[in-house]
PDB file of C-alpha atoms in Angstrom:
ATOM      1  CA  MET A   1      14.484  -9.912  25.841  1.00  0.00           C
ATOM      2  CA  ASN A   2      14.337 -13.519  25.875  1.00  0.00           C
ATOM      3  CA  LEU A   3      13.596 -15.747  22.331  1.00  0.00           C
ATOM      4  CA  GLN A   4       9.722 -15.653  22.663  1.00  0.00           C
ATOM      5  CA  ASP A   5       9.915 -12.027  22.887  1.00  0.00           C
ATOM      6  CA  MET A   6      11.905 -11.747  19.877  1.00  0.00           C
ATOM      7  CA  LEU A   7       9.805 -14.242  18.147  1.00  0.00           C
ATOM      8  CA  ASP A   8       6.740 -12.178  18.974  1.00  0.00           C
ATOM      9  CA  ALA A   9       7.840  -9.309  17.535  1.00  0.00           C
ATOM     10  CA  GLU A  10       8.920 -10.485  14.717  1.00  0.00           C
ATOM     11  CA  ARG A  11       5.499 -11.892  13.804  1.00  0.00           C
ATOM     12  CA  ALA A  12       3.655  -8.633  14.661  1.00  0.00           C
ATOM     13  CA  THR A  13       6.003  -6.769  12.436  1.00  0.00           C
ATOM     14  CA  ARG A  14       5.290  -9.602   9.823  1.00  0.00           C
ATOM     15  CA  LEU A  15       1.698 -10.014   9.943  1.00  0.00           C
ATOM     16  CA  VAL A  16       1.192  -6.692   9.329  1.00  0.00           C
ATOM     17  CA  ASN A  17       0.889  -7.908   5.185  1.00  0.00           C
ATOM     18  CA  GLU A  18      -2.314  -9.504   4.683  1.00  0.00           C
ATOM     19  CA  ALA A  19      -1.373 -12.375   2.730  1.00  0.00           C
ATOM     20  CA  VAL A  20       1.612 -13.267   4.961  1.00  0.00           C
ATOM     21  CA  ARG A  21      -1.079 -13.182   7.863  1.00  0.00           C
ATOM     22  CA  ALA A  22      -3.577 -15.204   5.591  1.00  0.00           C
ATOM     23  CA  ALA A  23      -0.622 -18.008   5.003  1.00  0.00           C
ATOM     24  CA  TYR A  24       0.377 -18.075   8.580  1.00  0.00           C
ATOM     25  CA  GLU A  25      -3.356 -18.944   9.926  1.00  0.00           C
ATOM     26  CA  GLU A  26      -4.349 -21.518   7.148  1.00  0.00           C
ATOM     27  CA  THR A  27      -1.245 -23.084   8.090  1.00  0.00           C
ATOM     28  CA  VAL A  28      -1.569 -23.429  12.237  1.00  0.00           C
ATOM     29  CA  ALA A  29      -5.584 -24.071  11.260  1.00  0.00           C
ATOM     30  CA  THR A  30      -4.813 -26.605   9.168  1.00  0.00           C
ATOM     31  CA  LEU A  31      -2.796 -28.756  11.304  1.00  0.00           C
ATOM     32  CA  ASN A  32      -4.749 -28.056  14.570  1.00  0.00           C
ATOM     33  CA  ARG A  33      -8.183 -29.278  12.322  1.00  0.00           C
ATOM     34  CA  ASN A  34      -5.900 -31.870  11.362  1.00  0.00           C
ATOM     35  CA  GLY A  35      -5.079 -33.339  14.446  1.00  0.00           C
ATOM     36  CA  PHE A  36      -1.109 -33.286  13.841  1.00  0.00           C
ATOM     37  CA  MET A  37      -0.041 -33.050  17.289  1.00  0.00           C
ATOM     38  CA  PRO A  38      -0.964 -36.137  18.931  1.00  0.00           C
ATOM     39  CA  GLY A  39       1.179 -38.024  15.776  1.00  0.00           C
ATOM     40  CA  VAL A  40       4.344 -36.475  17.441  1.00  0.00           C
ATOM     41  CA  LEU A  41       7.119 -38.538  18.667  1.00  0.00           C
ATOM     42  CA  ALA A  42       6.299 -38.887  22.748  1.00  0.00           C
ATOM     43  CA  GLU A  43       8.222 -38.303  26.036  1.00  0.00           C
ATOM     44  CA  GLU A  44       9.473 -41.870  26.886  1.00  0.00           C
ATOM     45  CA  ALA A  45       9.413 -43.107  23.238  1.00  0.00           C
ATOM     46  CA  GLN A  46      12.624 -44.251  21.724  1.00  0.00           C
ATOM     47  CA  PHE A  47      14.233 -41.763  18.986  1.00  0.00           C
ATOM     48  CA  PRO A  48      14.398 -42.968  15.211  1.00  0.00           C
ATOM     49  CA  ASP A  49      17.984 -43.959  14.685  1.00  0.00           C
ATOM     50  CA  PHE A  50      19.669 -41.806  11.672  1.00  0.00           C
ATOM     51  CA  MET A  51      22.865 -41.443  10.001  1.00  0.00           C
ATOM     52  CA  LEU A  52      22.649 -37.903   8.329  1.00  0.00           C
ATOM     53  CA  PRO A  53      25.321 -35.553   6.596  1.00  0.00           C
ATOM     54  CA  ASN A  54      26.314 -32.529   7.977  1.00  0.00           C
ATOM     55  CA  SER A  55      27.043 -29.226   6.424  1.00  0.00           C
ATOM     56  CA  GLU A  56      30.321 -30.188   5.568  1.00  0.00           C
ATOM     57  CA  GLY A  57      29.108 -33.509   4.278  1.00  0.00           C
ATOM     58  CA  ARG A  58      30.130 -35.855   6.834  1.00  0.00           C
ATOM     59  CA  LEU A  59      28.348 -38.419   8.367  1.00  0.00           C
ATOM     60  CA  VAL A  60      26.687 -38.021  11.418  1.00  0.00           C
ATOM     61  CA  SER A  61      25.433 -40.762  13.523  1.00  0.00           C
ATOM     62  CA  LEU A  62      22.884 -40.625  16.196  1.00  0.00           C
ATOM     63  CA  SER A  63      24.692 -43.689  18.031  1.00  0.00           C
ATOM     64  CA  GLY A  64      27.910 -41.749  17.676  1.00  0.00           C
ATOM     65  CA  LEU A  65      26.372 -38.867  19.707  1.00  0.00           C
ATOM     66  CA  LEU A  66      25.151 -41.231  22.006  1.00  0.00           C
ATOM     67  CA  ALA A  67      28.076 -42.795  22.713  1.00  0.00           C
ATOM     68  CA  ARG A  68      29.269 -39.261  24.120  1.00  0.00           C
ATOM     69  CA  GLY A  69      26.138 -38.490  26.570  1.00  0.00           C
ATOM     70  CA  PRO A  70      22.475 -36.774  25.626  1.00  0.00           C
ATOM     71  CA  VAL A  71      21.788 -35.393  22.528  1.00  0.00           C
ATOM     72  CA  ILE A  72      19.767 -32.492  22.167  1.00  0.00           C
ATOM     73  CA  VAL A  73      17.838 -32.486  18.719  1.00  0.00           C
ATOM     74  CA  GLN A  74      16.193 -29.607  17.187  1.00  0.00           C
ATOM     75  CA  PHE A  75      14.092 -29.446  13.944  1.00  0.00           C
ATOM     76  CA  PHE A  76      14.240 -26.164  11.739  1.00  0.00           C
ATOM     77  CA  ARG A  77      12.915 -24.780   8.798  1.00  0.00           C
ATOM     78  CA  GLY A  78      15.815 -23.470   7.111  1.00  0.00           C
ATOM     79  CA  GLU A  79      18.032 -20.184   7.573  1.00  0.00           C
ATOM     80  CA  TRP A  80      15.350 -18.293   5.006  1.00  0.00           C
ATOM     81  CA  CYS A  81      12.735 -18.519   8.070  1.00  0.00           C
ATOM     82  CA  PRO A  82      13.577 -15.350  10.024  1.00  0.00           C
ATOM     83  CA  TYR A  83      12.037 -17.628  13.225  1.00  0.00           C
ATOM     84  CA  CYS A  84      14.395 -19.791  12.730  1.00  0.00           C
ATOM     85  CA  ARG A  85      17.217 -17.059  12.541  1.00  0.00           C
ATOM     86  CA  LEU A  86      16.473 -15.608  15.682  1.00  0.00           C
ATOM     87  CA  MET A  87      16.233 -19.993  16.990  1.00  0.00           C
ATOM     88  CA  LEU A  88      19.569 -20.572  15.728  1.00  0.00           C
ATOM     89  CA  ASP A  89      20.813 -17.358  17.013  1.00  0.00           C
ATOM     90  CA  ALA A  90      20.228 -18.048  20.662  1.00  0.00           C
ATOM     91  CA  LEU A  91      21.227 -21.502  20.062  1.00  0.00           C
ATOM     92  CA  VAL A  92      24.386 -20.421  19.698  1.00  0.00           C
ATOM     93  CA  THR A  93      24.464 -18.458  22.941  1.00  0.00           C
ATOM     94  CA  ALA A  94      23.573 -20.862  24.886  1.00  0.00           C
ATOM     95  CA  LEU A  95      25.914 -24.048  23.451  1.00  0.00           C
ATOM     96  CA  PRO A  96      29.100 -23.583  25.907  1.00  0.00           C
ATOM     97  CA  GLU A  97      25.962 -24.249  28.728  1.00  0.00           C
ATOM     98  CA  ILE A  98      24.699 -27.156  27.017  1.00  0.00           C
ATOM     99  CA  GLU A  99      28.107 -28.509  26.345  1.00  0.00           C
ATOM    100  CA  ALA A 100      29.054 -28.219  30.082  1.00  0.00           C
ATOM    101  CA  LEU A 101      26.720 -30.432  31.150  1.00  0.00           C
ATOM    102  CA  GLY A 102      27.312 -32.833  28.885  1.00  0.00           C
ATOM    103  CA  ALA A 103      25.063 -32.826  25.976  1.00  0.00           C
ATOM    104  CA  THR A 104      25.398 -32.672  22.479  1.00  0.00           C
ATOM    105  CA  LEU A 105      23.426 -30.312  20.563  1.00  0.00           C
ATOM    106  CA  VAL A 106      22.563 -30.665  16.394  1.00  0.00           C
ATOM    107  CA  ALA A 107      20.218 -28.875  14.502  1.00  0.00           C
ATOM    108  CA  LEU A 108      18.063 -30.671  11.599  1.00  0.00           C
ATOM    109  CA  THR A 109      16.820 -29.144   8.802  1.00  0.00           C
ATOM    110  CA  PRO A 110      15.597 -30.642   5.210  1.00  0.00           C
ATOM    111  CA  ASP A 111      17.973 -28.235   3.805  1.00  0.00           C
ATOM    112  CA  THR A 112      20.783 -30.005   1.752  1.00  0.00           C
ATOM    113  CA  GLY A 113      24.381 -28.617   0.671  1.00  0.00           C
ATOM    114  CA  ALA A 114      25.134 -25.071   0.075  1.00  0.00           C
ATOM    115  CA  ALA A 115      21.311 -24.154   1.810  1.00  0.00           C
ATOM    116  CA  ALA A 116      22.646 -25.846   5.283  1.00  0.00           C
ATOM    117  CA  HIS A 117      25.867 -24.725   5.146  1.00  0.00           C
ATOM    118  CA  ASP A 118      24.572 -21.387   5.240  1.00  0.00           C
ATOM    119  CA  ALA A 119      22.990 -22.014   8.012  1.00  0.00           C
ATOM    120  CA  LYS A 120      26.295 -22.827   9.696  1.00  0.00           C
ATOM    121  CA  ILE A 121      28.350 -20.068   8.755  1.00  0.00           C
ATOM    122  CA  LYS A 122      25.768 -17.411   8.668  1.00  0.00           C
ATOM    123  CA  HIS A 123      25.425 -17.929  12.523  1.00  0.00           C
ATOM    124  CA  GLY A 124      29.027 -19.451  13.148  1.00  0.00           C
ATOM    125  CA  ALA A 125      27.250 -22.451  14.931  1.00  0.00           C
ATOM    126  CA  ALA A 126      29.921 -24.299  16.648  1.00  0.00           C
ATOM    127  CA  PHE A 127      27.246 -27.411  16.419  1.00  0.00           C
ATOM    128  CA  ASP A 128      26.482 -29.683  13.626  1.00  0.00           C
ATOM    129  CA  VAL A 129      23.738 -28.496  11.110  1.00  0.00           C
ATOM    130  CA  LEU A 130      22.858 -31.654   9.917  1.00  0.00           C
ATOM    131  CA  SER A 131      20.898 -32.391   6.389  1.00  0.00           C
ATOM    132  CA  ASP A 132      17.392 -34.569   7.400  1.00  0.00           C
ATOM    133  CA  VAL A 133      17.251 -35.957   3.842  1.00  0.00           C
ATOM    134  CA  ASP A 134      13.558 -36.575   2.077  1.00  0.00           C
ATOM    135  CA  CYS A 135      12.687 -35.591   5.739  1.00  0.00           C
ATOM    136  CA  GLY A 136      13.063 -38.971   6.650  1.00  0.00           C
ATOM    137  CA  VAL A 137      13.881 -38.527  10.592  1.00  0.00           C
ATOM    138  CA  GLY A 138      11.405 -35.977  10.867  1.00  0.00           C
ATOM    139  CA  LEU A 139       8.736 -38.469   9.194  1.00  0.00           C
ATOM    140  CA  ALA A 140       9.546 -41.095  11.573  1.00  0.00           C
ATOM    141  CA  ALA A 141       9.336 -38.324  14.479  1.00  0.00           C
ATOM    142  CA  GLY A 142       6.191 -37.249  13.377  1.00  0.00           C
ATOM    143  CA  VAL A 143       6.929 -33.638  13.040  1.00  0.00           C
ATOM    144  CA  VAL A 144       6.600 -32.929   9.345  1.00  0.00           C
ATOM    145  CA  PHE A 145       3.749 -31.460   7.654  1.00  0.00           C
ATOM    146  CA  ARG A 146       2.841 -30.938   3.473  1.00  0.00           C
ATOM    147  CA  LEU A 147       2.913 -27.187   3.039  1.00  0.00           C
ATOM    148  CA  PRO A 148      -1.105 -26.194   2.852  1.00  0.00           C
ATOM    149  CA  PRO A 149      -1.867 -23.877  -0.726  1.00  0.00           C
ATOM    150  CA  LEU A 150      -1.745 -20.704   0.704  1.00  0.00           C
ATOM    151  CA  TYR A 151       1.893 -20.808   2.446  1.00  0.00           C
ATOM    152  CA  LYS A 152       3.175 -23.086  -0.509  1.00  0.00           C
ATOM    153  CA  ALA A 153       1.737 -20.110  -2.688  1.00  0.00           C
ATOM    154  CA  ARG A 154       3.333 -17.017  -0.436  1.00  0.00           C
ATOM    155  CA  LEU A 155       6.969 -18.966  -0.302  1.00  0.00           C
ATOM    156  CA  ILE A 156       6.888 -19.429  -4.515  1.00  0.00           C
ATOM    157  CA  THR A 157       5.581 -15.582  -4.595  1.00  0.00           C
ATOM    158  CA  VAL A 158       8.796 -14.296  -2.543  1.00  0.00           C
ATOM    159  CA  GLY A 159      11.008 -16.480  -5.072  1.00  0.00           C
ATOM    160  CA  LEU A 160      12.086 -19.204  -2.067  1.00  0.00           C
ATOM    161  CA  ASP A 161      12.916 -22.763  -4.369  1.00  0.00           C
ATOM    162  CA  ILE A 162      12.062 -25.040  -1.554  1.00  0.00           C
ATOM    163  CA  PRO A 163      12.262 -28.429  -3.722  1.00  0.00           C
ATOM    164  CA  ASP A 164      15.947 -26.654  -4.962  1.00  0.00           C
ATOM    165  CA  ARG A 165      16.752 -26.311  -1.620  1.00  0.00           C
ATOM    166  CA  HIS A 166      15.605 -29.845  -0.364  1.00  0.00           C
ATOM    167  CA  GLY A 167      16.288 -31.857  -3.459  1.00  0.00           C
ATOM    168  CA  ASN A 168      12.875 -33.300  -3.728  1.00  0.00           C
ATOM    169  CA  GLU A 169       8.982 -31.945  -4.697  1.00  0.00           C
ATOM    170  CA  ALA A 170       7.096 -32.863  -1.344  1.00  0.00           C
ATOM    171  CA  TRP A 171       7.188 -29.794  -0.348  1.00  0.00           C
ATOM    172  CA  PHE A 172       7.212 -30.716   3.421  1.00  0.00           C
ATOM    173  CA  LEU A 173       8.930 -28.715   6.175  1.00  0.00           C
ATOM    174  CA  PRO A 174       9.323 -29.818   9.813  1.00  0.00           C
ATOM    175  CA  ILE A 175       7.427 -28.122  12.845  1.00  0.00           C
ATOM    176  CA  PRO A 176       9.449 -25.888  15.380  1.00  0.00           C
ATOM    177  CA  ALA A 177      10.238 -29.218  17.592  1.00  0.00           C
ATOM    178  CA  VAL A 178      12.957 -29.936  20.098  1.00  0.00           C
ATOM    179  CA  PHE A 179      13.508 -33.452  21.305  1.00  0.00           C
ATOM    180  CA  LEU A 180      16.199 -34.395  24.280  1.00  0.00           C
ATOM    181  CA  LEU A 181      17.223 -37.652  24.353  1.00  0.00           C
ATOM    182  CA  ASP A 182      18.759 -39.534  27.212  1.00  0.00           C
ATOM    183  CA  ARG A 183      22.116 -41.911  26.597  1.00  0.00           C
ATOM    184  CA  ASP A 184      19.987 -44.548  25.542  1.00  0.00           C
ATOM    185  CA  GLY A 185      18.121 -42.598  23.055  1.00  0.00           C
ATOM    186  CA  ARG A 186      14.962 -41.956  24.529  1.00  0.00           C
ATOM    187  CA  VAL A 187      12.930 -39.224  24.235  1.00  0.00           C
ATOM    188  CA  ALA A 188      13.594 -37.652  28.499  1.00  0.00           C
ATOM    189  CA  TRP A 189      12.075 -34.014  27.232  1.00  0.00           C
ATOM    190  CA  ARG A 190      10.334 -32.513  24.513  1.00  0.00           C
ATOM    191  CA  PHE A 191       8.617 -29.377  22.751  1.00  0.00           C
ATOM    192  CA  ALA A 192       6.619 -29.217  19.802  1.00  0.00           C
ATOM    193  CA  ASP A 193       4.419 -27.011  18.352  1.00  0.00           C
ATOM    194  CA  VAL A 194       2.067 -26.328  15.038  1.00  0.00           C
ATOM    195  CA  ASP A 195       2.812 -22.638  15.666  1.00  0.00           C
ATOM    196  CA  PHE A 196       5.904 -21.525  13.518  1.00  0.00           C
ATOM    197  CA  THR A 197       6.434 -18.438  15.451  1.00  0.00           C
ATOM    198  CA  HIS A 198       6.668 -20.354  18.808  1.00  0.00           C
ATOM    199  CA  ARG A 199      10.241 -21.952  20.010  1.00  0.00           C
ATOM    200  CA  ALA A 200      11.433 -23.298  22.856  1.00  0.00           C
ATOM    201  CA  GLY A 201      14.153 -21.227  24.790  1.00  0.00           C
ATOM    202  CA  PRO A 202      17.306 -22.110  25.337  1.00  0.00           C
ATOM    203  CA  GLU A 203      16.644 -21.642  29.416  1.00  0.00           C
ATOM    204  CA  ARG A 204      13.621 -24.286  29.156  1.00  0.00           C
ATOM    205  CA  ILE A 205      16.464 -26.934  27.423  1.00  0.00           C
ATOM    206  CA  ILE A 206      18.742 -26.291  29.390  1.00  0.00           C
ATOM    207  CA  ALA A 207      16.509 -26.627  32.450  1.00  0.00           C
ATOM    208  CA  ALA A 208      15.303 -29.880  31.258  1.00  0.00           C
ATOM    209  CA  LEU A 209      18.849 -31.259  30.781  1.00  0.00           C
ATOM    210  CA  ARG A 210      19.736 -30.611  34.504  1.00  0.00           C
ATOM    211  CA  GLN A 211      17.021 -32.519  35.249  1.00  0.00           C
ATOM    212  CA  LEU A 212      17.844 -35.470  33.286  1.00  0.00           C
ATOM    213  CA  ASP A 213      19.554 -38.492  35.225  1.00  0.00           C
ATOM    214  CA  THR A 214      23.179 -37.858  33.365  1.00  0.00           C
ATOM    215  CA  PRO A 215      25.288 -41.158  35.363  1.00  0.00           C
ATOM    216  CA  GLU A 216      29.330 -40.069  35.328  1.00  0.00           C
TER     217      GLU A 216
END
């Protein structure tokens, strides 16, 4: 079973709950209605530079990563998200092949501190999990949105304290998005979707990486 099959199964199980379904449908419909996707950073664009803390508190810069080769920037909502958990597990499995192709993978989340550290530890991730503080990089890349009312209420109902996890009261989350950057920091390939149950499987990321011209 590939990643999207597992995501579809997870969605089918969770959307049996009418409150969950209503919040999900409102989120996807709102982003589609507002014309969200055209604002997402396009292929050939320069990706915004960053210096962000990793889950161990060390600062990681995009320029430093690019000095080693192509970079895969994966946005995710947080370890609390069941779809993100499946995605992180798939990336952990794919990491050796990604690194064998000369690329570096980093995962950006609006979670900070212990919440970001949990994502790395619980999944045994050998790649850096970076805290996108105040969603600065996500906003610059056009992948961040403010939660609509039903979804915000749903997270509050289940006891998820987003302001505490993010360190701010903005109630922002990223859509599922991954960017493959060439050595110059330009977007060579991207995936983005307003439906948070959809993700790019590692096989798609690796296929795009294989097509990238990476001089010796």
